[in-house]
């Protein structure tokens, strides 16, 4: 069980949250200039690293807000939590 | 002003309370409203609507006859007597406001008060929050899980040394929530 530090509600149990997959996925554009490969990559392909991964999480049973989590996919250690619209440097939380 | 011709159905809650020596569950006869404000300065907008500063994060404040409960950024629950909540809704009149919304949600929710020395133990069996004194003080609030449903929980002032919690759930889940709390 993870203890996730919601930026608004504080530390809460993992069962209150839903993981929304990889964060910082950029939509290609302008739309008429995006190739089929770029569009397919945007829709279907995601990184699957062994190590630090940036993810979107939703505090579904709490404040209902989305935020970003940097989590190690091997150890589950959370190294950084930051709000939507914010960025952190690679490995900044570790 | 709300249209007096439109009366929302306020059927009695299907849930039932109980009283035991160390635990009591009572259905609270209060009205509930929700205020939502969109945009970057939600707290400033709250102050201009209510005339008071918003409650701090994860806290509730009592102002006159109403309790303002923080739910999320830009989202508050307003609890109080039927007349006080109706008067507040009429006075705030946000019908033409594109960034703020105030709604009476009494008909869709059931409020309980859970009291007694066993209250924390019973809640601990069905809710992932730490509700002990050190981490959940009087007037702290949280939205969380209660079994398979969600709830808003607020700690009220203790009664005879025993903790007291206000628990608000969807009305359709009220009977389930009462059963869960009765089972312990």
Short mmCIF file of C-alpha atoms in Angstrom, two decimals:
data_model
loop_
_atom_site.label_atom_id
_atom_site.label_comp_id
_atom_site.label_asym_id
_atom_site.label_seq_id
_atom_site.Cartn_x
_atom_site.Cartn_y
_atom_site.Cartn_z
CA UNK A 1 0.00 0.00 0.00
CA UNK A 2 1.41 3.38 -1.00
CA UNK A 3 1.03 6.50 1.12
CA UNK A 4 0.57 9.31 -1.39
CA UNK A 5 1.02 12.91 -0.29
CA UNK A 6 -1.82 14.71 -2.11
CA UNK A 7 -0.76 18.35 -2.65
CA UNK A 8 -4.13 19.47 -1.28
CA UNK A 9 -5.22 16.84 1.27
CA UNK A 10 -1.91 15.61 2.66
CA UNK A 11 -0.79 11.99 3.06
CA UNK A 12 -3.55 9.53 2.13
CA UNK A 13 -3.88 5.86 1.44
CA UNK A 14 -3.40 4.57 -2.11
CA UNK A 15 -6.96 3.20 -2.27
CA UNK A 16 -8.32 6.77 -2.43
CA UNK A 17 -6.40 7.40 -5.69
CA UNK A 18 -6.49 6.30 -9.33
CA UNK A 19 -3.40 6.26 -11.52
CA UNK A 20 -3.91 8.06 -14.83
CA UNK A 21 -0.80 6.76 -16.59
CA UNK A 22 2.20 8.62 -17.91
CA UNK A 23 2.23 12.37 -17.46
CA UNK A 24 3.60 15.14 -19.69
CA UNK A 25 2.35 13.46 -22.88
CA UNK A 26 2.30 16.22 -25.49
CA UNK A 27 -0.40 16.28 -28.16
CA UNK A 28 1.23 16.67 -31.59
CA UNK A 29 0.18 19.63 -33.64
CA UNK A 30 -0.97 21.57 -35.45
CA UNK A 31 -3.36 18.72 -36.23
CA UNK A 32 -3.07 18.98 -40.02
CA UNK A 33 0.71 18.71 -39.77
CA UNK A 34 0.80 15.66 -37.46
CA UNK A 35 1.77 12.45 -39.22
CA UNK A 36 0.00 9.15 -38.64
CA UNK A 37 3.07 7.93 -36.75
CA UNK A 38 3.06 10.97 -34.45
CA UNK A 39 -0.67 10.59 -33.82
CA UNK A 40 -0.40 6.85 -33.12
CA UNK A 41 2.51 7.51 -30.79
CA UNK A 42 0.44 10.12 -28.94
CA UNK A 43 -2.60 7.86 -28.65
CA UNK A 44 -1.14 4.42 -28.03
CA UNK A 45 2.54 4.39 -27.09
CA UNK A 46 3.82 5.05 -23.60
CA UNK A 47 7.15 4.73 -21.85
CA UNK A 48 7.54 1.71 -19.60
CA UNK A 49 10.76 2.45 -17.73
CA UNK A 50 12.39 0.32 -15.09
CA UNK A 51 13.11 3.10 -12.63
CA UNK A 52 11.72 6.62 -12.22
CA UNK A 53 8.42 7.22 -14.00
CA UNK A 54 6.35 10.39 -14.12
CA UNK A 55 2.66 9.62 -13.65
CA UNK A 56 -0.64 11.45 -13.31
CA UNK A 57 -2.71 10.52 -10.26
CA UNK A 58 -6.28 11.49 -9.36
CA UNK A 59 -7.41 11.86 -5.76
CA UNK A 60 -10.72 10.28 -6.62
CA UNK A 61 -12.18 9.71 -3.14
CA UNK A 62 -10.74 12.97 -1.80
CA UNK A 63 -10.41 16.41 -3.35
CA UNK A 64 -10.91 15.18 -6.93
CA UNK A 65 -7.74 16.90 -8.16
CA UNK A 66 -5.14 15.60 -10.62
CA UNK A 67 -1.44 15.92 -9.84
CA UNK A 68 1.90 14.45 -10.92
CA UNK A 69 3.93 11.79 -9.15
CA UNK A 70 7.53 10.70 -9.81
CA UNK A 71 7.60 7.04 -8.76
CA UNK A 72 10.20 4.33 -9.08
CA UNK A 73 8.54 1.40 -10.85
CA UNK A 74 10.87 -1.10 -9.18
CA UNK A 75 10.79 0.04 -5.56
CA UNK A 76 7.52 2.05 -5.66
CA UNK A 77 9.38 4.83 -3.86
CA UNK A 78 7.77 8.20 -4.58
CA UNK A 79 10.49 10.79 -5.07
CA UNK A 80 8.43 13.87 -5.99
CA UNK A 81 4.84 15.07 -6.10
CA UNK A 82 3.95 18.24 -7.96
CA UNK A 83 0.84 19.98 -9.24
CA UNK A 84 -0.51 19.97 -12.77
CA UNK A 85 1.23 22.57 -14.93
CA UNK A 86 4.43 22.26 -12.92
CA UNK A 87 7.56 20.39 -13.99
CA UNK A 88 10.60 19.05 -12.18
CA UNK A 89 14.05 18.20 -13.47
CA UNK A 90 14.83 14.56 -14.21
CA UNK A 91 15.75 12.83 -10.97
CA UNK A 92 15.03 16.00 -8.97
CA UNK A 93 13.20 14.12 -6.27
CA UNK A 94 15.72 11.36 -5.81
CA UNK B 1 -34.41 33.97 -4.83
CA UNK B 2 -35.28 30.29 -5.28
CA UNK B 3 -38.62 29.72 -6.97
CA UNK B 4 -41.04 28.74 -4.14
CA UNK B 5 -43.08 26.75 -6.68
CA UNK B 6 -40.21 24.31 -7.11
CA UNK B 7 -39.99 22.14 -4.04
CA UNK B 8 -37.28 19.54 -4.05
CA UNK B 9 -38.33 16.18 -2.71
CA UNK B 10 -36.94 15.71 0.77
CA UNK B 11 -37.95 12.21 1.59
CA UNK B 12 -36.87 10.91 4.97
CA UNK B 13 -33.56 9.11 4.77
CA UNK B 14 -33.89 5.33 4.39
CA UNK B 15 -31.10 4.93 6.96
CA UNK B 16 -31.73 4.25 10.63
CA UNK B 17 -29.61 5.33 13.58
CA UNK B 18 -28.89 3.41 16.76
CA UNK B 19 -27.80 4.05 20.34
CA UNK B 20 -25.42 1.81 22.31
CA UNK B 21 -23.47 2.54 25.49
CA UNK B 22 -20.24 3.31 23.63
CA UNK B 23 -21.50 4.27 20.15
CA UNK B 24 -24.45 6.21 18.79
CA UNK B 25 -25.43 7.04 15.22
CA UNK B 26 -27.96 9.77 14.71
CA UNK B 27 -29.38 11.17 11.48
CA UNK B 28 -28.81 14.91 11.58
CA UNK B 29 -31.61 17.17 10.44
CA UNK B 30 -29.59 19.82 8.63
CA UNK B 31 -29.62 21.44 5.20
CA UNK B 32 -26.60 21.23 2.93
CA UNK B 33 -25.43 23.40 0.07
CA UNK B 34 -22.37 23.34 -2.10
CA UNK B 35 -20.40 26.30 -3.40
CA UNK B 36 -18.06 25.84 -6.36
CA UNK B 37 -15.85 28.56 -7.76
CA UNK B 38 -13.77 28.18 -10.91
CA UNK B 39 -10.69 30.21 -11.70
CA UNK B 40 -7.36 31.06 -10.10
CA UNK B 41 -8.65 33.28 -7.27
CA UNK B 42 -11.28 30.96 -5.81
CA UNK B 43 -10.55 32.00 -2.22
CA UNK B 44 -10.94 35.68 -3.10
CA UNK B 45 -14.24 34.94 -4.81
CA UNK B 46 -15.36 32.97 -1.74
CA UNK B 47 -14.64 36.03 0.40
CA UNK B 48 -16.60 38.33 -1.90
CA UNK B 49 -19.59 35.94 -1.94
CA UNK B 50 -19.73 35.15 1.77
CA UNK B 51 -18.12 38.27 3.26
CA UNK B 52 -15.70 36.07 5.21
CA UNK B 53 -12.35 34.46 4.69
CA UNK B 54 -12.58 30.85 3.46
CA UNK B 55 -11.77 28.02 5.84
CA UNK B 56 -8.13 26.88 5.70
CA UNK B 57 -7.31 23.68 3.81
CA UNK B 58 -8.83 20.59 5.45
CA UNK B 59 -10.70 22.68 8.05
CA UNK B 60 -14.21 23.92 8.72
CA UNK B 61 -15.26 27.24 10.23
CA UNK B 62 -18.52 28.27 11.85
CA UNK B 63 -19.82 31.67 10.82
CA UNK B 64 -23.09 32.75 12.41
CA UNK B 65 -25.55 29.89 11.87
CA UNK B 66 -23.58 28.20 9.09
CA UNK B 67 -20.61 25.87 8.93
CA UNK B 68 -18.33 26.23 5.90
CA UNK B 69 -16.42 23.05 5.15
CA UNK B 70 -13.37 22.94 2.86
CA UNK B 71 -13.79 20.10 0.33
CA UNK B 72 -11.26 20.83 -2.41
CA UNK B 73 -9.68 23.87 -4.08
CA UNK B 74 -12.65 26.07 -5.05
CA UNK B 75 -15.21 23.76 -3.44
CA UNK B 76 -16.99 24.14 -0.10
CA UNK B 77 -19.88 22.48 1.71
CA UNK B 78 -22.25 24.70 3.67
CA UNK B 79 -24.13 23.08 6.58
CA UNK B 80 -26.78 24.59 8.79
CA UNK B 81 -30.45 24.83 9.59
CA UNK B 82 -32.89 24.74 6.69
CA UNK B 83 -33.77 28.42 7.01
CA UNK B 84 -30.18 29.60 7.42
CA UNK B 85 -28.99 27.69 4.33
CA UNK B 86 -31.99 28.84 2.25
CA UNK B 87 -31.35 32.45 3.31
CA UNK B 88 -27.65 32.15 2.43
CA UNK B 89 -28.46 30.69 -1.00
CA UNK B 90 -30.98 33.46 -1.67
CA UNK B 91 -28.56 36.14 -0.57
CA UNK B 92 -25.59 34.79 -2.56
CA UNK B 93 -27.72 34.60 -5.77
CA UNK B 94 -25.13 33.37 -8.29
CA UNK B 95 -27.54 32.49 -11.11
CA UNK B 96 -25.87 34.84 -13.60
CA UNK B 97 -22.35 34.07 -12.45
CA UNK B 98 -20.36 32.05 -14.98
CA UNK B 99 -17.54 31.10 -12.60
CA UNK B 100 -19.41 30.33 -9.38
CA UNK B 101 -22.24 27.99 -8.48
CA UNK B 102 -24.18 27.55 -5.25
CA UNK B 103 -26.62 24.66 -5.01
CA UNK B 104 -28.89 23.19 -2.37
CA UNK B 105 -27.93 19.51 -2.20
CA UNK B 106 -29.90 18.52 0.91
CA UNK B 107 -32.17 16.19 -1.05
CA UNK B 108 -29.17 14.23 -2.33
CA UNK B 109 -27.21 13.72 0.88
CA UNK B 110 -27.70 12.30 4.37
CA UNK B 111 -25.82 13.68 7.35
CA UNK B 112 -25.04 11.50 10.37
CA UNK B 113 -23.47 12.27 13.71
CA UNK B 114 -21.41 9.39 15.08
CA UNK B 115 -20.57 9.72 18.78
CA UNK B 116 -18.96 7.54 21.38
CA UNK B 117 -15.73 6.10 22.66
CA UNK B 118 -15.88 3.34 19.98
CA UNK B 119 -16.38 5.79 17.09
CA UNK B 120 -12.74 5.79 15.97
CA UNK B 121 -12.44 2.00 16.11
CA UNK B 122 -15.60 1.52 14.05
CA UNK B 123 -14.48 4.08 11.46
CA UNK B 124 -10.97 2.57 11.34
CA UNK B 125 -12.48 -0.70 10.12
CA UNK B 126 -14.01 0.96 7.03
CA UNK B 127 -12.03 4.13 6.37
CA UNK B 128 -8.31 4.64 5.61
CA UNK B 129 -8.01 7.94 7.53
CA UNK B 130 -6.09 8.37 10.77
CA UNK B 131 -8.79 9.95 12.94
CA UNK B 132 -6.88 10.04 16.19
CA UNK B 133 -6.36 13.28 18.10
CA UNK B 134 -2.88 14.02 16.81
CA UNK B 135 -3.78 13.97 13.11
CA UNK B 136 -7.50 14.82 13.11
CA UNK B 137 -8.31 17.69 15.43
CA UNK B 138 -11.67 19.27 16.20
CA UNK B 139 -12.91 21.07 13.04
CA UNK B 140 -10.61 19.08 10.76
CA UNK B 141 -12.43 17.73 7.69
CA UNK B 142 -11.68 15.17 5.00
CA UNK B 143 -13.29 13.54 2.02
CA UNK B 144 -12.52 9.84 1.98
CA UNK B 145 -13.89 6.31 1.70
CA UNK B 146 -16.41 4.66 4.00
CA UNK B 147 -16.52 1.04 2.93
CA UNK B 148 -17.54 1.05 -0.72
CA UNK B 149 -18.85 4.61 -0.75
CA UNK B 150 -17.35 8.05 -0.25
CA UNK B 151 -18.02 10.45 2.59
CA UNK B 152 -17.22 13.88 3.96
CA UNK B 153 -16.17 13.57 7.57
CA UNK B 154 -15.72 16.45 10.02
CA UNK B 155 -14.71 16.22 13.64
CA UNK B 156 -17.09 18.11 15.91
CA UNK B 157 -16.43 19.13 19.48
CA UNK B 158 -16.16 16.15 21.82
CA UNK B 159 -19.19 15.17 23.86
CA UNK B 160 -18.52 14.07 27.45
CA UNK B 161 -14.95 13.21 26.52
CA UNK B 162 -16.00 11.02 23.57
CA UNK B 163 -15.23 11.97 19.95
CA UNK B 164 -18.02 13.15 17.69
CA UNK B 165 -17.95 13.09 13.89
CA UNK B 166 -20.31 14.49 11.27
CA UNK B 167 -20.45 12.13 8.29
CA UNK B 168 -22.14 13.15 5.03
CA UNK B 169 -22.83 10.51 2.39
CA UNK B 170 -24.91 10.30 -0.78
CA UNK B 171 -28.52 9.68 0.20
CA UNK B 172 -28.68 6.56 -1.97
CA UNK B 173 -25.78 5.10 0.07
CA UNK B 174 -27.08 6.23 3.49
CA UNK B 175 -28.70 2.91 4.44
CA UNK B 176 -25.52 1.08 3.46
CA UNK B 177 -23.35 3.51 5.46
CA UNK B 178 -25.56 3.11 8.53
CA UNK B 179 -25.38 -0.70 8.22
CA UNK B 180 -21.60 -0.58 7.92
CA UNK B 181 -21.28 1.60 11.03
CA UNK B 182 -23.77 -0.51 12.98
CA UNK B 183 -21.87 -3.69 12.13
CA UNK B 184 -18.67 -2.14 13.51
#
